[in-house]
């Protein structure tokens, strides 16, 4: 790992809030229980008293006395359990419910970083980049095949099913995908639906448009912390799924060409899936980008050809007729 300090600070804050809120909720439940069962509070106090007694008697070596106190302790415990049963609660239900039971939301187990913390840091770093995307997340449920002409519907239905299956079974060994086709054919809708489902299933997804990605990679920042370019490049290459929307709409320069290629290539070498959506045909991609980029795409990606007529125009016409 190696993100900016602010990412770690936010992760620490979130964990703190999680832990405190679990403890506060447990405390509230416990107080409510004592209020309804004052006897239980009395017993708890007696119990803590007998524990001190036990410790003292062990020191004195009086075995007979020790047995007596142990019996008393057991009886109190049984009485308390009976009160719990009567109230329909358990000791466990009144204890804090942490988001991560392994580390009790502390973020480490005996000084070793817990997985929940690593996941949180990654998620915050991904969210930072996703905030650049002006689009809200779509879902598969709102995708409608009726907008595709009869002759394209079967093919689009296959693409739709492939995307649903892809999102449901997403893993680090999933394919990389290129979605190509004209404007308004549902590429962005399906790409966002995949992002939505994959995020819900717990993976780190970055959804970013090609212009945003290029400008994020162009930003420089000097200081003691690693430059934002460096951090951005690392997050882009490390997230579980990177979705680059609208490739070809960025201002194409020597820098942008090599930036896009480098990110994509780095992910291939790390074995991480990427989805690219573009209005450009493969021939146009060849014209606008380097040969090695296009040959990488053809070699490593499943290419989905979107067909039909602009759905956005159809929807607008429908609305006007209403
Ligand atoms: Zn944990």
Short mmCIF file of C-alpha atoms and ligand atoms in Angstrom, two decimals:
data_model
loop_
_atom_site.label_atom_id
_atom_site.label_comp_id
_atom_site.label_asym_id
_atom_site.label_seq_id
_atom_site.Cartn_x
_atom_site.Cartn_y
_atom_site.Cartn_z
CA UNK A 1 0.00 0.00 0.00
CA UNK A 2 1.06 3.61 -0.17
CA UNK A 3 -1.73 6.10 -0.55
CA UNK A 4 -1.79 9.70 0.57
CA UNK A 5 -1.93 10.56 4.27
CA UNK A 6 -5.47 11.93 3.94
CA UNK A 7 -6.70 8.51 2.76
CA UNK A 8 -5.28 6.84 5.88
CA UNK A 9 -6.64 9.62 8.09
CA UNK A 10 -10.12 9.12 6.71
CA UNK A 11 -9.87 5.35 7.11
CA UNK A 12 -8.84 5.85 10.77
CA UNK A 13 -11.75 8.21 11.33
CA UNK A 14 -14.25 5.79 9.78
CA UNK A 15 -12.97 2.90 11.92
CA UNK A 16 -13.14 5.06 15.03
CA UNK A 17 -16.73 6.01 14.28
CA UNK A 18 -17.64 2.38 13.60
CA UNK A 19 -16.13 1.23 16.88
CA UNK A 20 -17.63 4.01 18.98
CA UNK A 21 -21.06 3.64 17.46
CA UNK A 22 -21.02 -0.15 18.10
CA UNK A 23 -20.07 0.52 21.72
CA UNK A 24 -22.65 3.29 22.15
CA UNK A 25 -25.42 1.11 20.74
CA UNK A 26 -24.46 -1.76 23.04
CA UNK A 27 -24.39 0.60 26.02
CA UNK A 28 -27.85 1.90 25.15
CA UNK A 29 -29.27 -1.62 24.90
CA UNK A 30 -27.62 -2.61 28.17
CA UNK A 31 -29.00 0.43 30.00
CA UNK A 32 -32.48 -0.22 28.63
CA UNK A 33 -32.21 -3.81 29.81
CA UNK A 34 -31.15 -2.73 33.32
CA UNK A 35 -33.94 -0.22 33.46
CA UNK A 36 -36.50 -2.91 32.71
CA UNK A 37 -34.66 -5.44 34.93
CA UNK A 38 -33.13 -3.61 37.92
CA UNK A 39 -32.48 -7.01 39.53
CA UNK A 40 -30.04 -7.81 36.72
CA UNK A 41 -27.96 -4.74 37.51
CA UNK A 42 -27.88 -5.77 41.15
CA UNK A 43 -26.67 -9.25 40.22
CA UNK A 44 -24.00 -7.84 37.89
CA UNK A 45 -22.68 -5.73 40.77
CA UNK A 46 -22.70 -8.72 43.13
CA UNK A 47 -20.93 -10.78 40.47
CA UNK A 48 -18.13 -8.29 40.07
CA UNK A 49 -17.84 -8.28 43.88
CA UNK A 50 -17.55 -12.08 44.06
CA UNK A 51 -14.77 -12.02 41.44
CA UNK A 52 -12.73 -9.78 43.75
CA UNK A 53 -13.56 -12.11 46.64
CA UNK A 54 -12.40 -15.13 44.66
CA UNK A 55 -9.09 -13.48 43.87
CA UNK A 56 -8.58 -12.58 47.54
CA UNK A 57 -9.49 -16.06 48.80
CA UNK A 58 -7.15 -17.75 46.30
CA UNK A 59 -4.34 -15.68 47.82
CA UNK A 60 -5.30 -16.67 51.38
CA UNK A 61 -5.45 -20.37 50.46
CA UNK A 62 -8.78 -21.02 52.26
CA UNK A 63 -10.14 -23.79 50.02
CA UNK A 64 -13.43 -24.25 51.82
CA UNK A 65 -14.25 -20.58 51.61
CA UNK A 66 -13.22 -20.57 47.93
CA UNK A 67 -15.69 -23.36 47.12
CA UNK A 68 -18.47 -21.42 48.85
CA UNK A 69 -17.82 -18.26 46.86
CA UNK A 70 -17.58 -20.22 43.63
CA UNK A 71 -20.99 -21.73 44.30
CA UNK A 72 -22.42 -18.32 45.06
CA UNK A 73 -20.90 -17.00 41.86
CA UNK A 74 -22.42 -19.83 39.82
CA UNK A 75 -25.85 -19.27 41.35
CA UNK A 76 -25.69 -15.56 40.54
CA UNK A 77 -24.65 -16.32 36.97
CA UNK A 78 -27.56 -18.73 36.58
CA UNK A 79 -29.96 -16.19 38.00
CA UNK A 80 -28.65 -13.58 35.56
CA UNK A 81 -29.02 -15.98 32.63
CA UNK A 82 -32.59 -16.63 33.70
CA UNK A 83 -33.30 -12.88 33.63
CA UNK A 84 -31.73 -12.66 30.16
CA UNK A 85 -33.91 -15.54 28.97
CA UNK A 86 -37.04 -13.96 30.42
CA UNK A 87 -36.29 -10.67 28.67
CA UNK A 88 -35.55 -12.56 25.43
CA UNK A 89 -32.01 -11.21 25.15
CA UNK A 90 -28.55 -12.69 25.54
CA UNK A 91 -25.23 -11.49 26.85
CA UNK A 92 -24.01 -11.50 23.23
CA UNK A 93 -26.93 -9.36 22.02
CA UNK A 94 -26.03 -6.71 24.60
CA UNK A 95 -22.35 -6.67 23.55
CA UNK A 96 -21.05 -4.34 20.81
CA UNK A 97 -21.67 -5.51 17.24
CA UNK A 98 -18.58 -4.55 15.30
CA UNK A 99 -18.50 -4.33 11.50
CA UNK A 100 -15.34 -6.44 11.64
CA UNK A 101 -15.50 -9.01 14.40
CA UNK A 102 -11.90 -10.06 13.81
CA UNK A 103 -10.37 -6.77 14.99
CA UNK A 104 -13.39 -5.21 16.79
CA UNK A 105 -13.09 -2.29 14.32
CA UNK A 106 -9.63 -1.40 15.59
CA UNK A 107 -8.03 -1.99 12.16
CA UNK A 108 -5.30 -4.23 13.54
CA UNK A 109 -4.93 -7.48 15.39
CA UNK A 110 -1.99 -7.32 17.81
CA UNK A 111 -0.31 -4.71 15.66
CA UNK A 112 -0.90 -6.57 12.37
CA UNK A 113 -3.05 -4.63 9.88
CA UNK A 114 -6.48 -6.23 9.54
CA UNK A 115 -7.93 -7.03 6.10
CA UNK A 116 -10.89 -4.75 6.82
CA UNK A 117 -8.51 -1.80 7.07
CA UNK A 118 -6.77 -2.63 3.79
CA UNK A 119 -10.15 -2.92 2.11
CA UNK A 120 -11.33 0.39 3.55
CA UNK A 121 -8.22 2.27 2.43
CA UNK A 122 -8.60 0.87 -1.08
CA UNK A 123 -12.28 1.78 -1.15
CA UNK A 124 -11.61 5.38 -0.07
CA UNK A 125 -8.91 5.76 -2.71
CA UNK A 126 -11.30 4.39 -5.37
CA UNK A 127 -14.12 6.68 -4.19
CA UNK A 128 -11.82 9.67 -4.57
CA UNK A 129 -11.37 8.91 -8.24
CA UNK A 130 -15.01 7.97 -8.76
CA UNK A 131 -16.05 11.37 -7.46
CA UNK A 132 -14.63 12.78 -10.66
CA UNK A 133 -17.24 10.88 -12.63
CA UNK A 134 -20.36 13.03 -13.13
CA UNK A 135 -22.52 9.99 -13.83
CA UNK A 136 -24.56 8.26 -11.22
CA UNK A 137 -24.53 4.48 -11.19
CA UNK A 138 -27.06 2.68 -13.39
CA UNK A 139 -28.39 -0.82 -12.90
CA UNK A 140 -29.25 -3.78 -15.14
CA UNK A 141 -32.92 -3.59 -14.11
CA UNK A 142 -33.40 -0.30 -15.96
CA UNK A 143 -31.86 -1.57 -19.21
CA UNK A 144 -34.56 -1.99 -21.86
CA UNK A 145 -34.11 -4.14 -24.95
CA UNK A 146 -37.29 -2.74 -26.54
CA UNK A 147 -35.34 0.30 -27.76
CA UNK A 148 -33.22 -1.83 -30.08
CA UNK A 149 -34.50 -2.48 -33.61
CA UNK A 150 -35.81 -6.02 -34.17
CA UNK A 151 -32.74 -7.01 -36.19
CA UNK A 152 -30.31 -6.00 -33.41
CA UNK A 153 -32.29 -7.17 -30.43
CA UNK A 154 -31.03 -10.74 -30.31
CA UNK A 155 -27.43 -9.66 -30.46
CA UNK A 156 -27.97 -6.94 -27.83
CA UNK A 157 -29.75 -9.45 -25.62
CA UNK A 158 -26.65 -11.68 -25.78
CA UNK A 159 -24.44 -8.72 -24.86
CA UNK A 160 -26.76 -7.83 -21.99
CA UNK A 161 -26.72 -11.40 -20.64
CA UNK A 162 -22.96 -11.54 -20.98
CA UNK A 163 -22.59 -8.32 -18.94
CA UNK A 164 -24.93 -9.54 -16.18
CA UNK A 165 -23.03 -12.83 -15.96
CA UNK A 166 -19.72 -10.94 -16.03
CA UNK A 167 -20.77 -8.71 -13.13
CA UNK A 168 -22.19 -11.59 -11.09
CA UNK A 169 -19.10 -13.75 -11.42
CA UNK A 170 -16.50 -10.99 -11.51
CA UNK A 171 -13.06 -11.97 -10.22
CA UNK A 172 -9.47 -11.02 -10.92
CA UNK A 173 -9.42 -13.66 -13.65
CA UNK A 174 -12.36 -12.10 -15.51
CA UNK A 175 -11.87 -10.94 -19.11
CA UNK A 176 -11.07 -7.41 -20.10
CA UNK A 177 -13.74 -5.92 -22.36
CA UNK A 178 -13.97 -3.33 -25.10
CA UNK A 179 -17.47 -2.01 -25.77
CA UNK A 180 -17.60 -0.37 -29.18
CA UNK A 181 -20.46 1.21 -31.13
CA UNK A 182 -22.15 4.54 -31.87
CA UNK A 183 -23.50 7.03 -29.33
CA UNK A 184 -26.60 6.20 -27.32
CA UNK A 185 -26.46 2.43 -27.73
CA UNK A 186 -26.26 1.61 -24.03
CA UNK A 187 -22.51 1.10 -23.59
CA UNK A 188 -22.26 3.49 -20.67
CA UNK A 189 -25.45 2.11 -19.15
CA UNK A 190 -24.10 -1.46 -19.15
CA UNK A 191 -20.62 -0.42 -18.03
CA UNK A 192 -22.12 1.47 -15.07
CA UNK A 193 -24.40 -1.44 -14.25
CA UNK A 194 -21.37 -3.73 -14.10
CA UNK A 195 -19.58 -1.19 -11.88
CA UNK A 196 -22.57 -0.98 -9.56
CA UNK A 197 -22.94 -4.71 -9.10
CA UNK A 198 -19.21 -5.42 -8.79
CA UNK A 199 -18.89 -2.69 -6.12
CA UNK A 200 -21.87 -4.14 -4.25
CA UNK A 201 -20.19 -7.52 -4.32
CA UNK A 202 -17.23 -6.00 -2.49
CA UNK A 203 -14.59 -5.25 -5.14
CA UNK A 204 -12.76 -1.96 -5.64
CA UNK A 205 -13.96 -0.38 -8.89
CA UNK A 206 -12.88 2.85 -10.53
CA UNK A 207 -15.16 4.29 -13.16
CA UNK A 208 -13.57 7.17 -14.97
CA UNK A 209 -13.96 8.85 -18.35
CA UNK A 210 -10.90 8.92 -20.59
CA UNK A 211 -10.62 12.76 -20.42
CA UNK A 212 -10.83 12.67 -16.60
CA UNK A 213 -8.27 9.91 -16.43
CA UNK A 214 -5.82 11.77 -18.61
CA UNK A 215 -6.25 15.00 -16.68
CA UNK A 216 -5.90 13.16 -13.35
CA UNK A 217 -2.62 11.73 -14.62
CA UNK A 218 -1.45 15.15 -15.72
CA UNK A 219 -1.82 16.78 -12.32
CA UNK A 220 1.40 17.36 -10.55
CA UNK A 221 1.89 18.17 -6.95
CA UNK A 222 5.19 18.79 -5.26
CA UNK A 223 5.81 18.10 -1.65
CA UNK A 224 6.90 15.44 0.74
CA UNK A 225 4.04 13.13 -0.08
CA UNK A 226 4.13 11.17 -3.33
CA UNK A 227 2.84 13.26 -6.25
CA UNK A 228 -0.85 12.91 -7.05
CA UNK A 229 0.12 11.58 -10.48
CA UNK A 230 2.02 8.77 -8.87
CA UNK A 231 -0.83 7.98 -6.50
CA UNK A 232 -3.41 8.14 -9.29
CA UNK A 233 -1.37 5.83 -11.52
CA UNK A 234 -0.99 3.37 -8.67
CA UNK A 235 -4.69 3.32 -7.78
CA UNK A 236 -5.66 3.01 -11.46
CA UNK A 237 -3.37 0.04 -11.88
CA UNK A 238 -4.24 -1.61 -8.57
CA UNK A 239 -8.02 -1.37 -8.32
CA UNK A 240 -9.86 -4.65 -8.94
CA UNK A 241 -11.73 -3.32 -11.97
CA UNK A 242 -10.98 -0.20 -13.98
CA UNK A 243 -13.65 1.10 -16.34
CA UNK A 244 -12.50 3.73 -18.82
CA UNK A 245 -15.53 5.37 -20.37
CA UNK A 246 -15.63 7.21 -23.69
CA UNK A 247 -12.14 6.46 -24.91
CA UNK A 248 -11.49 8.76 -27.86
CA UNK A 249 -13.21 11.82 -26.41
CA UNK A 250 -10.08 12.95 -24.59
CA UNK A 251 -7.81 15.50 -26.20
CA UNK A 252 -5.40 13.14 -27.94
CA UNK A 253 -1.77 14.08 -27.45
CA UNK A 254 1.46 12.13 -27.24
CA UNK A 255 1.08 12.25 -23.44
CA UNK A 256 -2.53 11.01 -23.43
CA UNK A 257 -1.75 8.17 -25.85
CA UNK A 258 1.09 6.89 -23.75
CA UNK A 259 -0.84 7.44 -20.49
CA UNK A 260 -3.78 5.34 -21.71
CA UNK A 261 -1.48 2.67 -23.05
CA UNK A 262 0.62 2.54 -19.88
CA UNK A 263 -2.34 2.15 -17.53
CA UNK A 264 -3.92 -0.53 -19.70
CA UNK A 265 -0.64 -2.37 -20.21
CA UNK A 266 0.29 -2.26 -16.53
CA UNK A 267 -3.06 -3.82 -15.64
CA UNK A 268 -2.55 -6.59 -18.18
CA UNK A 269 0.86 -7.41 -16.72
CA UNK A 270 -0.69 -7.45 -13.23
CA UNK A 271 -3.51 -9.68 -14.49
CA UNK A 272 -6.23 -7.15 -13.67
CA UNK A 273 -9.38 -6.72 -15.78
CA UNK A 274 -10.21 -3.45 -17.55
CA UNK A 275 -13.35 -2.37 -19.39
CA UNK A 276 -13.09 0.27 -22.10
CA UNK A 277 -16.07 1.85 -23.80
CA UNK A 278 -15.62 3.82 -27.00
CA UNK A 279 -17.59 5.31 -29.86
CA UNK A 280 -14.63 4.58 -32.12
CA UNK A 281 -14.48 1.51 -34.32
CA UNK A 282 -11.44 -0.74 -34.14
CA UNK A 283 -10.18 0.84 -37.37
CA UNK A 284 -10.55 4.31 -35.83
CA UNK A 285 -8.76 3.19 -32.70
CA UNK A 286 -5.90 2.02 -34.90
CA UNK A 287 -5.80 5.42 -36.53
CA UNK A 288 -5.89 7.43 -33.26
CA UNK A 289 -3.72 5.30 -31.00
CA UNK A 290 -0.55 3.32 -31.31
CA UNK A 291 -0.47 -0.04 -33.07
CA UNK A 292 0.77 -1.77 -29.95
CA UNK A 293 -2.21 -0.44 -27.97
CA UNK A 294 -4.68 -1.80 -30.51
CA UNK A 295 -2.85 -5.09 -30.77
CA UNK A 296 -2.91 -5.36 -26.96
CA UNK A 297 -6.67 -4.68 -27.00
CA UNK A 298 -7.35 -7.27 -29.69
CA UNK A 299 -5.16 -9.80 -27.94
CA UNK A 300 -6.47 -9.39 -24.40
CA UNK A 301 -10.04 -8.09 -24.63
CA UNK A 302 -13.37 -9.51 -25.49
CA UNK A 303 -14.86 -7.05 -27.96
CA UNK A 304 -18.58 -6.32 -27.72
CA UNK A 305 -20.08 -4.63 -30.79
CA UNK A 306 -23.11 -2.52 -29.85
CA UNK A 307 -25.72 -2.08 -32.58
CA UNK A 308 -29.00 -0.22 -32.97
CA UNK A 309 -30.18 3.35 -33.17
CA UNK A 310 -29.60 6.09 -30.61
CA UNK A 311 -31.70 5.24 -27.55
CA UNK A 312 -31.49 8.72 -26.08
CA UNK A 313 -33.19 10.21 -29.15
CA UNK A 314 -35.92 7.56 -28.99
CA UNK A 315 -36.55 8.24 -25.31
CA UNK A 316 -36.80 11.97 -25.92
CA UNK A 317 -39.30 11.41 -28.72
CA UNK A 318 -41.34 9.14 -26.44
CA UNK A 319 -41.42 11.82 -23.76
CA UNK A 320 -42.59 14.44 -26.25
CA UNK A 321 -45.47 12.19 -27.31
CA UNK A 322 -46.67 11.80 -23.72
ZN1 LIG B 1 -10.85 -5.85 10.94
#
